[in-house]
Coordinates of N, CA and C in Angstrom, one line a residue:
M1 N -109.5 -183.3 -36.0 CA -108.3 -182.2 -35.7 C -107.6 -183.2 -36.8
K2 N -107.5 -184.5 -35.7 CA -106.8 -185.9 -36.7 C -106.6 -185.9 -37.7
A3 N -108.1 -186.4 -38.1 CA -109.0 -186.3 -39.2 C -108.9 -185.6 -40.6
S4 N -108.2 -184.3 -39.4 CA -107.6 -183.2 -40.7 C -106.3 -183.4 -41.6
L5 N -105.5 -183.4 -40.3 CA -104.1 -184.2 -40.6 C -103.8 -185.1 -41.1
G6 N -104.9 -186.2 -40.9 CA -105.0 -187.3 -41.5 C -105.3 -186.9 -44.0
I7 N -106.1 -186.3 -43.4 CA -106.3 -186.2 -45.4 C -105.2 -185.5 -46.1
L8 N -104.7 -184.6 -45.1 CA -103.3 -184.1 -45.8 C -102.3 -184.8 -46.3
V9 N -102.0 -185.2 -44.6 CA -100.7 -186.6 -45.1 C -101.9 -187.6 -46.7
T10 N -102.8 -187.8 -46.0 CA -102.5 -189.1 -47.4 C -102.9 -187.9 -48.8
A11 N -102.8 -186.9 -49.0 CA -103.1 -186.2 -50.0 C -101.2 -186.1 -50.2
V12 N -100.3 -186.0 -49.9 CA -99.4 -186.0 -50.1 C -98.8 -187.2 -50.1
V13 N -99.3 -188.3 -49.3 CA -98.7 -189.7 -50.0 C -99.3 -189.8 -51.4
L14 N -101.0 -189.6 -51.8 CA -101.3 -189.6 -53.2 C -100.6 -188.9 -54.3
F15 N -100.2 -188.0 -53.5 CA -99.4 -186.8 -55.0 C -97.9 -187.2 -54.9
V16 N -97.7 -187.8 -54.2 CA -96.0 -188.6 -54.5 C -96.4 -190.0 -55.4
F17 N -97.3 -190.5 -55.2 CA -97.5 -192.0 -55.5 C -98.2 -191.8 -57.7
G18 N -98.6 -190.8 -57.4 CA -99.3 -189.9 -58.8 C -97.9 -190.0 -59.2
F19 N -96.6 -188.9 -58.9 CA -95.3 -188.6 -59.5 C -95.4 -190.2 -60.1
L20 N -94.7 -191.0 -58.6 CA -94.0 -192.3 -59.3 C -94.8 -192.6 -60.1
Y21 N -95.9 -192.7 -60.5 CA -96.5 -193.8 -61.4 C -97.0 -193.2 -62.7
W22 N -96.9 -192.0 -63.0 CA -96.9 -191.4 -64.2 C -95.6 -190.5 -64.6
A23 N -95.0 -190.1 -63.4 CA -93.5 -189.6 -64.0 C -92.6 -190.5 -63.7
A24 N -92.8 -191.2 -62.9 CA -91.0 -192.0 -63.3 C -91.4 -193.1 -63.8
N25 N -92.3 -194.1 -63.9 CA -92.8 -194.7 -64.6 C -93.1 -195.0 -65.7
P26 N -91.9 -195.4 -66.6 CA -92.3 -195.7 -67.9 C -93.5 -196.6 -68.8
L27 N -94.0 -197.8 -68.1 CA -95.0 -198.7 -68.4 C -96.5 -198.1 -68.8
P28 N -97.0 -197.3 -68.6 CA -98.0 -196.8 -68.9 C -98.2 -196.4 -70.4
N29 N -96.7 -194.9 -70.1 CA -96.1 -194.6 -71.9 C -95.9 -195.3 -72.6
A30 N -96.0 -196.3 -72.3 CA -95.6 -197.5 -73.1 C -96.7 -198.3 -73.9
A31 N -97.9 -197.9 -73.8 CA -99.1 -198.5 -73.5 C -99.7 -197.5 -74.9
L32 N -99.2 -196.2 -74.9 CA -99.9 -195.7 -76.1 C -98.7 -196.0 -77.6
N33 N -99.3 -195.5 -79.0 CA -98.4 -195.4 -79.6 C -97.4 -194.9 -80.3
A34 N -96.8 -194.6 -80.9 CA -95.6 -193.3 -81.6 C -95.8 -193.2 -82.6
V35 N -95.3 -191.4 -82.6 CA -96.0 -190.9 -83.5 C -94.8 -190.7 -84.4
G36 N -95.1 -190.8 -85.3 CA -93.6 -191.1 -86.4 C -92.7 -189.3 -86.7
D37 N -93.4 -188.7 -86.8 CA -92.8 -186.8 -86.6 C -93.6 -186.2 -86.0
A38 N -93.6 -186.0 -84.6 CA -93.3 -185.4 -83.5 C -93.9 -184.1 -84.1
D39 N -92.6 -183.8 -84.6 CA -92.8 -181.7 -85.1 C -94.3 -181.9 -85.9
A40 N -94.0 -182.5 -86.8 CA -94.4 -182.2 -88.5 C -96.7 -182.7 -87.9
A41 N -96.3 -183.5 -86.5 CA -97.8 -183.7 -86.3 C -98.6 -182.8 -85.7
A42 N -97.7 -182.0 -85.2 CA -97.8 -180.7 -83.8 C -98.0 -179.6 -84.9
R43 N -97.4 -179.6 -85.8 CA -97.5 -178.6 -86.8 C -99.3 -179.0 -87.3
A44 N -99.3 -180.3 -88.0 CA -100.7 -180.6 -88.3 C -101.8 -180.5 -87.3
V45 N -101.7 -180.4 -86.4 CA -102.2 -180.1 -85.3 C -102.6 -179.0 -85.4
G46 N -101.7 -178.1 -84.6 CA -101.9 -176.3 -84.6 C -102.6 -176.0 -85.8
E47 N -102.8 -176.7 -87.3 CA -103.6 -175.7 -88.4 C -104.7 -176.2 -88.0
Q48 N -105.0 -177.5 -87.8 CA -106.6 -178.5 -88.0 C -107.6 -177.4 -86.4
F49 N -106.4 -177.6 -85.2 CA -107.3 -177.5 -84.4 C -106.9 -175.9 -83.4
P50 N -107.0 -174.5 -83.8 CA -106.7 -173.7 -83.8 C -106.5 -172.9 -82.6
E51 N -108.2 -173.6 -82.3 CA -108.0 -173.2 -79.8 C -107.8 -174.0 -79.6
T52 N -107.1 -174.3 -77.8 CA -106.7 -175.0 -77.2 C -108.5 -175.5 -76.7
G53 N -108.3 -176.6 -76.4 CA -109.9 -177.5 -76.4 C -109.4 -178.9 -76.5
M54 N -110.4 -179.5 -76.8 CA -110.9 -181.1 -76.9 C -111.8 -181.2 -77.8
Y55 N -111.4 -181.8 -78.5 CA -112.4 -182.1 -79.9 C -112.3 -183.3 -80.4
S56 N -113.8 -183.8 -81.1 CA -114.2 -185.1 -81.6 C -114.5 -185.3 -82.9
F57 N -114.0 -186.1 -83.4 CA -114.5 -185.9 -85.0 C -114.8 -187.4 -85.7
I58 N -115.4 -187.7 -86.4 CA -116.0 -188.8 -87.3 C -115.9 -188.6 -89.4
G59 N -114.7 -189.0 -89.5 CA -114.8 -188.3 -90.9 C -113.8 -190.0 -92.0
S60 N -114.2 -190.3 -92.9 CA -112.9 -190.6 -94.0 C -112.5 -191.4 -93.3
G61 N -113.3 -192.3 -92.5 CA -113.1 -193.9 -92.3 C -111.9 -193.6 -90.7
L62 N -112.1 -192.3 -90.7 CA -111.4 -192.1 -89.3 C -112.1 -191.7 -87.8
S63 N -111.7 -191.9 -86.3 CA -112.2 -191.2 -85.4 C -111.3 -190.6 -84.7
A64 N -111.5 -189.3 -84.1 CA -110.2 -189.7 -82.8 C -111.3 -188.2 -82.0
T65 N -110.4 -188.2 -81.0 CA -110.3 -187.5 -79.9 C -109.1 -187.1 -79.1
V66 N -108.8 -185.3 -79.7 CA -107.8 -184.6 -79.9 C -107.9 -183.5 -78.6
I67 N -107.1 -183.9 -77.8 CA -106.5 -182.3 -77.1 C -105.2 -182.3 -76.7
V68 N -105.7 -180.9 -77.4 CA -105.0 -179.3 -77.9 C -104.7 -178.1 -76.5
N69 N -103.6 -178.6 -76.3 CA -103.4 -177.5 -75.4 C -102.0 -176.5 -76.4
H70 N -102.3 -175.6 -76.9 CA -101.4 -174.5 -77.7 C -100.3 -173.7 -76.6
G71 N -100.8 -174.0 -75.7 CA -99.8 -173.3 -74.5 C -98.8 -174.3 -73.7
A72 N -98.4 -175.6 -74.2 CA -98.1 -176.2 -73.4 C -96.2 -176.5 -73.9
T73 N -95.8 -176.6 -72.5 CA -94.1 -176.6 -73.2 C -93.8 -177.7 -72.0
E74 N -92.8 -178.5 -72.6 CA -92.2 -179.7 -71.9 C -92.1 -179.5 -70.3
D75 N -92.3 -177.8 -70.0 CA -92.1 -178.0 -68.4 C -93.5 -178.0 -67.8
V76 N -93.6 -178.9 -66.6 CA -94.7 -178.8 -65.9 C -95.3 -177.6 -65.4
D77 N -96.4 -177.3 -65.8 CA -97.2 -175.8 -65.3 C -97.2 -176.1 -63.5
P78 N -96.6 -175.0 -62.7 CA -96.8 -175.0 -61.5 C -98.3 -175.4 -60.8
L79 N -98.8 -174.8 -61.7 CA -100.7 -174.5 -61.5 C -100.8 -176.0 -61.6
V80 N -100.7 -176.3 -62.4 CA -101.0 -177.6 -62.4 C -100.9 -178.6 -61.1
M81 N -99.6 -178.5 -61.1 CA -99.6 -178.8 -59.9 C -100.1 -178.9 -58.4
V82 N -100.0 -177.8 -58.7 CA -101.3 -177.3 -57.2 C -102.8 -177.6 -57.2
Y83 N -103.3 -177.6 -58.7 CA -104.7 -178.2 -58.2 C -104.4 -179.6 -58.5
G84 N -103.2 -180.6 -58.9 CA -103.4 -182.3 -58.4 C -103.5 -182.1 -56.9
F85 N -102.3 -181.3 -56.5 CA -102.3 -181.3 -54.9 C -103.8 -181.4 -54.6
I86 N -104.1 -180.4 -54.8 CA -105.6 -180.0 -54.2 C -106.5 -181.0 -54.9
H87 N -106.9 -181.5 -55.8 CA -107.9 -182.8 -56.3 C -106.9 -184.0 -55.4
Y88 N -106.4 -183.9 -55.0 CA -106.2 -185.2 -53.6 C -106.7 -185.2 -52.4
L89 N -106.6 -183.8 -52.1 CA -107.1 -183.1 -51.3 C -108.4 -183.6 -50.9
L90 N -109.7 -182.6 -52.0 CA -110.6 -183.4 -52.1 C -111.2 -185.1 -52.3
I91 N -110.2 -186.4 -52.7 CA -110.0 -187.7 -53.3 C -109.7 -187.5 -50.9
A92 N -109.0 -187.3 -50.3 CA -108.7 -187.3 -49.5 C -110.0 -187.5 -48.6
A93 N -110.4 -186.1 -48.6 CA -112.1 -185.5 -47.4 C -112.5 -186.6 -48.3
I94 N -113.4 -187.3 -49.3 CA -114.0 -188.2 -49.9 C -113.7 -189.0 -48.7
L95 N -112.8 -189.9 -48.9 CA -112.5 -191.1 -48.1 C -112.6 -191.3 -46.7
A96 N -112.5 -189.7 -46.8 CA -112.6 -189.8 -44.5 C -114.1 -190.1 -44.4
V97 N -114.9 -189.4 -45.4 CA -116.2 -189.6 -45.1 C -117.0 -190.1 -45.1
V98 N -116.5 -191.8 -46.0 CA -116.7 -192.4 -47.0 C -116.8 -194.0 -45.8
L99 N -115.2 -193.9 -45.3 CA -114.4 -194.9 -44.6 C -114.9 -194.4 -43.0
R100 N -115.7 -195.8 -42.5 CA -116.7 -195.1 -41.0 C -115.3 -196.0 -40.5
S101 N -115.1 -194.7 -39.0 CA -114.8 -194.7 -38.2 C -115.1 -195.8 -37.1
G102 N -113.2 -196.0 -36.6 CA -114.5 -197.2 -35.8 C -113.5 -198.6 -36.1
A103 N -113.9 -198.8 -37.6 CA -113.9 -199.6 -38.4 C -112.4 -200.4 -38.8
P104 N -112.6 -202.0 -38.8 CA -110.8 -201.9 -38.6 C -110.0 -202.0 -40.1
L105 N -108.9 -201.5 -40.3 CA -108.3 -201.6 -41.2 C -108.4 -202.2 -42.5
S106 N -108.6 -203.7 -42.1 CA -109.2 -204.4 -43.8 C -110.7 -204.0 -43.9
A107 N -111.5 -203.6 -43.2 CA -112.7 -203.0 -43.8 C -112.7 -201.9 -44.6
H108 N -111.6 -201.0 -44.1 CA -111.5 -199.6 -44.6 C -111.2 -200.0 -46.2
V109 N -110.0 -200.7 -46.6 CA -109.3 -201.4 -47.7 C -110.5 -201.8 -48.4
R110 N -111.0 -202.7 -47.8 CA -112.5 -203.8 -49.1 C -112.7 -202.6 -49.2
R111 N -113.7 -201.9 -48.5 CA -114.5 -200.1 -48.4 C -113.7 -199.4 -50.3
A112 N -112.8 -199.1 -50.0 CA -111.8 -198.5 -50.7 C -112.0 -198.9 -52.0
F113 N -111.2 -200.3 -52.2 CA -111.5 -201.1 -52.7 C -112.7 -201.0 -53.9
I114 N -113.7 -201.2 -53.0 CA -114.7 -201.8 -53.9 C -115.5 -200.3 -54.5
L115 N -114.6 -199.0 -53.9 CA -115.1 -197.6 -54.4 C -114.3 -197.2 -55.7
G116 N -113.6 -198.3 -56.0 CA -112.3 -197.3 -56.5 C -112.5 -198.2 -57.5
L117 N -112.9 -199.3 -57.4 CA -113.2 -200.6 -58.5 C -114.8 -200.3 -59.6
A118 N -116.0 -200.0 -58.7 CA -116.6 -198.8 -58.9 C -116.5 -197.8 -60.2
A119 N -115.6 -196.5 -59.8 CA -115.2 -195.7 -59.9 C -114.4 -196.0 -61.6
V120 N -114.0 -197.0 -61.8 CA -113.3 -197.4 -62.7 C -114.0 -198.1 -63.5
V121 N -115.3 -199.1 -63.6 CA -116.0 -199.4 -64.5 C -116.7 -198.3 -65.0
V122 N -117.4 -197.5 -64.6 CA -117.7 -196.1 -65.0 C -117.2 -195.7 -65.7
V123 N -115.9 -194.5 -65.2 CA -114.8 -194.1 -65.8 C -114.2 -194.3 -67.0
E124 N -113.4 -195.2 -66.8 CA -113.1 -196.1 -67.7 C -113.5 -197.1 -68.8
G125 N -114.0 -197.7 -68.8 CA -115.0 -198.6 -69.2 C -115.8 -197.4 -70.1
S126 N -116.6 -196.3 -69.6 CA -117.3 -195.7 -70.6 C -116.2 -194.7 -71.9
D127 N -115.3 -194.6 -70.9 CA -114.4 -194.0 -72.2 C -114.1 -195.6 -73.4
I128 N -113.8 -196.8 -72.6 CA -113.3 -197.6 -74.0 C -114.3 -197.8 -74.3
V129 N -115.6 -198.0 -73.7 CA -116.7 -198.0 -75.2 C -117.3 -196.7 -75.6
W130 N -117.5 -196.0 -75.2 CA -118.2 -194.7 -75.8 C -117.3 -194.0 -76.9
W131 N -115.6 -193.7 -76.3 CA -114.8 -192.6 -76.8 C -114.1 -193.7 -77.2
G132 N -113.3 -195.3 -77.1 CA -112.6 -195.8 -78.3 C -111.4 -196.0 -77.9
Y133 N -111.0 -195.8 -76.6 CA -109.8 -195.0 -75.8 C -109.5 -196.7 -75.5
T134 N -107.7 -196.6 -76.0 CA -107.5 -198.4 -76.2 C -107.5 -199.0 -75.0
W135 N -107.5 -200.0 -74.9 CA -107.9 -201.0 -73.5 C -106.2 -200.6 -72.8
G136 N -105.3 -200.7 -73.7 CA -103.8 -200.9 -73.0 C -104.1 -199.4 -72.1
W137 N -103.9 -198.5 -72.6 CA -103.8 -197.0 -71.9 C -105.1 -197.2 -70.2
K138 N -106.1 -197.4 -71.1 CA -107.1 -197.5 -69.7 C -106.9 -198.4 -68.5
L139 N -106.6 -199.9 -68.8 CA -105.7 -200.6 -68.3 C -105.4 -199.8 -67.2
W140 N -104.1 -199.3 -67.5 CA -102.5 -198.5 -66.6 C -103.7 -197.5 -65.8
S141 N -105.0 -196.3 -66.6 CA -105.5 -195.9 -65.4 C -106.4 -196.5 -64.3
A142 N -107.2 -197.6 -64.8 CA -108.2 -198.9 -63.5 C -106.9 -198.8 -62.8
V143 N -105.7 -199.1 -63.1 CA -105.0 -200.0 -62.2 C -104.8 -198.7 -61.2
Y144 N -104.2 -197.9 -61.6 CA -103.8 -196.2 -60.9 C -104.7 -195.7 -59.9
H145 N -106.2 -196.1 -60.9 CA -107.6 -195.0 -59.7 C -107.7 -196.7 -58.3
V146 N -107.7 -197.6 -58.8 CA -107.7 -198.3 -57.8 C -106.7 -197.9 -57.1
L147 N -105.2 -197.9 -57.0 CA -104.7 -198.3 -55.6 C -104.8 -196.7 -55.1
V148 N -105.6 -195.6 -56.0 CA -105.6 -194.2 -55.3 C -106.4 -194.4 -54.1
F149 N -107.4 -195.5 -54.6 CA -108.2 -195.7 -53.2 C -107.7 -196.7 -52.5
V150 N -106.9 -197.1 -52.5 CA -106.6 -198.4 -51.5 C -105.5 -197.8 -50.6
I151 N -104.3 -196.5 -51.4 CA -103.7 -196.7 -50.6 C -103.9 -195.2 -50.0
G152 N -105.0 -195.0 -50.6 CA -105.9 -193.7 -49.4 C -106.7 -194.1 -48.4
A153 N -106.9 -194.9 -48.5 CA -107.5 -196.0 -47.3 C -105.9 -196.4 -45.9
L154 N -105.4 -197.5 -47.1 CA -104.4 -197.6 -46.1 C -104.1 -196.2 -44.9
V155 N -103.3 -194.7 -45.7 CA -102.6 -193.9 -45.0 C -104.0 -193.1 -43.9
L156 N -105.0 -192.7 -44.2 CA -106.0 -192.4 -43.8 C -106.6 -193.5 -42.5
S157 N -106.6 -194.4 -42.5 CA -107.1 -195.5 -41.8 C -106.1 -195.0 -40.1
K158 N -104.9 -194.7 -40.8 CA -104.6 -194.5 -39.5 C -104.5 -193.1 -38.4
F159 N -105.3 -192.0 -39.5 CA -105.6 -191.4 -38.5 C -107.3 -191.3 -37.8
L160 N -107.9 -192.1 -38.2 CA -109.3 -192.3 -38.0 C -109.6 -192.4 -36.5
P161 N -110.8 -192.7 -35.5 CA -111.0 -192.8 -34.7 C -111.0 -194.4 -34.5
R162 N -110.8 -194.9 -33.8 CA -110.7 -196.5 -33.7 C -111.5 -196.8 -32.4
D163 N -112.0 -198.2 -33.0 CA -113.4 -199.0 -31.8 C -112.9 -199.9 -31.1
P164 N -112.1 -200.0 -29.7 CA -111.2 -200.6 -29.1 C -111.8 -202.0 -28.9
D165 N -113.1 -202.1 -29.1 CA -113.8 -203.5 -28.7 C -113.9 -204.1 -30.5
I166 N -113.1 -203.7 -31.2 CA -112.7 -203.9 -32.8 C -111.8 -204.0 -33.0
V167 N -111.7 -205.7 -33.7 CA -110.1 -206.3 -33.6 C -110.0 -206.5 -34.9
A168 N -108.8 -206.1 -35.6 CA -108.2 -205.8 -37.0 C -107.8 -206.8 -37.4

């Protein structure tokens, strides 16, 4: 029961952290290039990519990966927020399985950091190497992902059973 509460609390903390990191923090978006005329770009993308989806192409000395959402608005879709919270619940549940009960806080943080670093090397590294994503954007993503694991471990470890013979 305590672990279930820990998973829920961890998901809430990670959800708030995600908002602060991506929505309230202007620095990650500063790593993206600006579009000269956003309306003209939107019209061109809409004409060339008529369906919602992800496109990738190479041609005429240019390669691009484009994610198109024809139903997008400036308002955040509440369903996306629900999916985001479920995503954090899954992350917290996985951490609850991976973090060893009875281990000290430092062991939980170390294990979560290593897991986060491994995930970053695979996911963010693959995006840079194979898909041509820019370093600046992926570095912000990498920092975020490692912090999700570490913050998740810090919160969740408060709810995991402790071994009284192990000193933190």
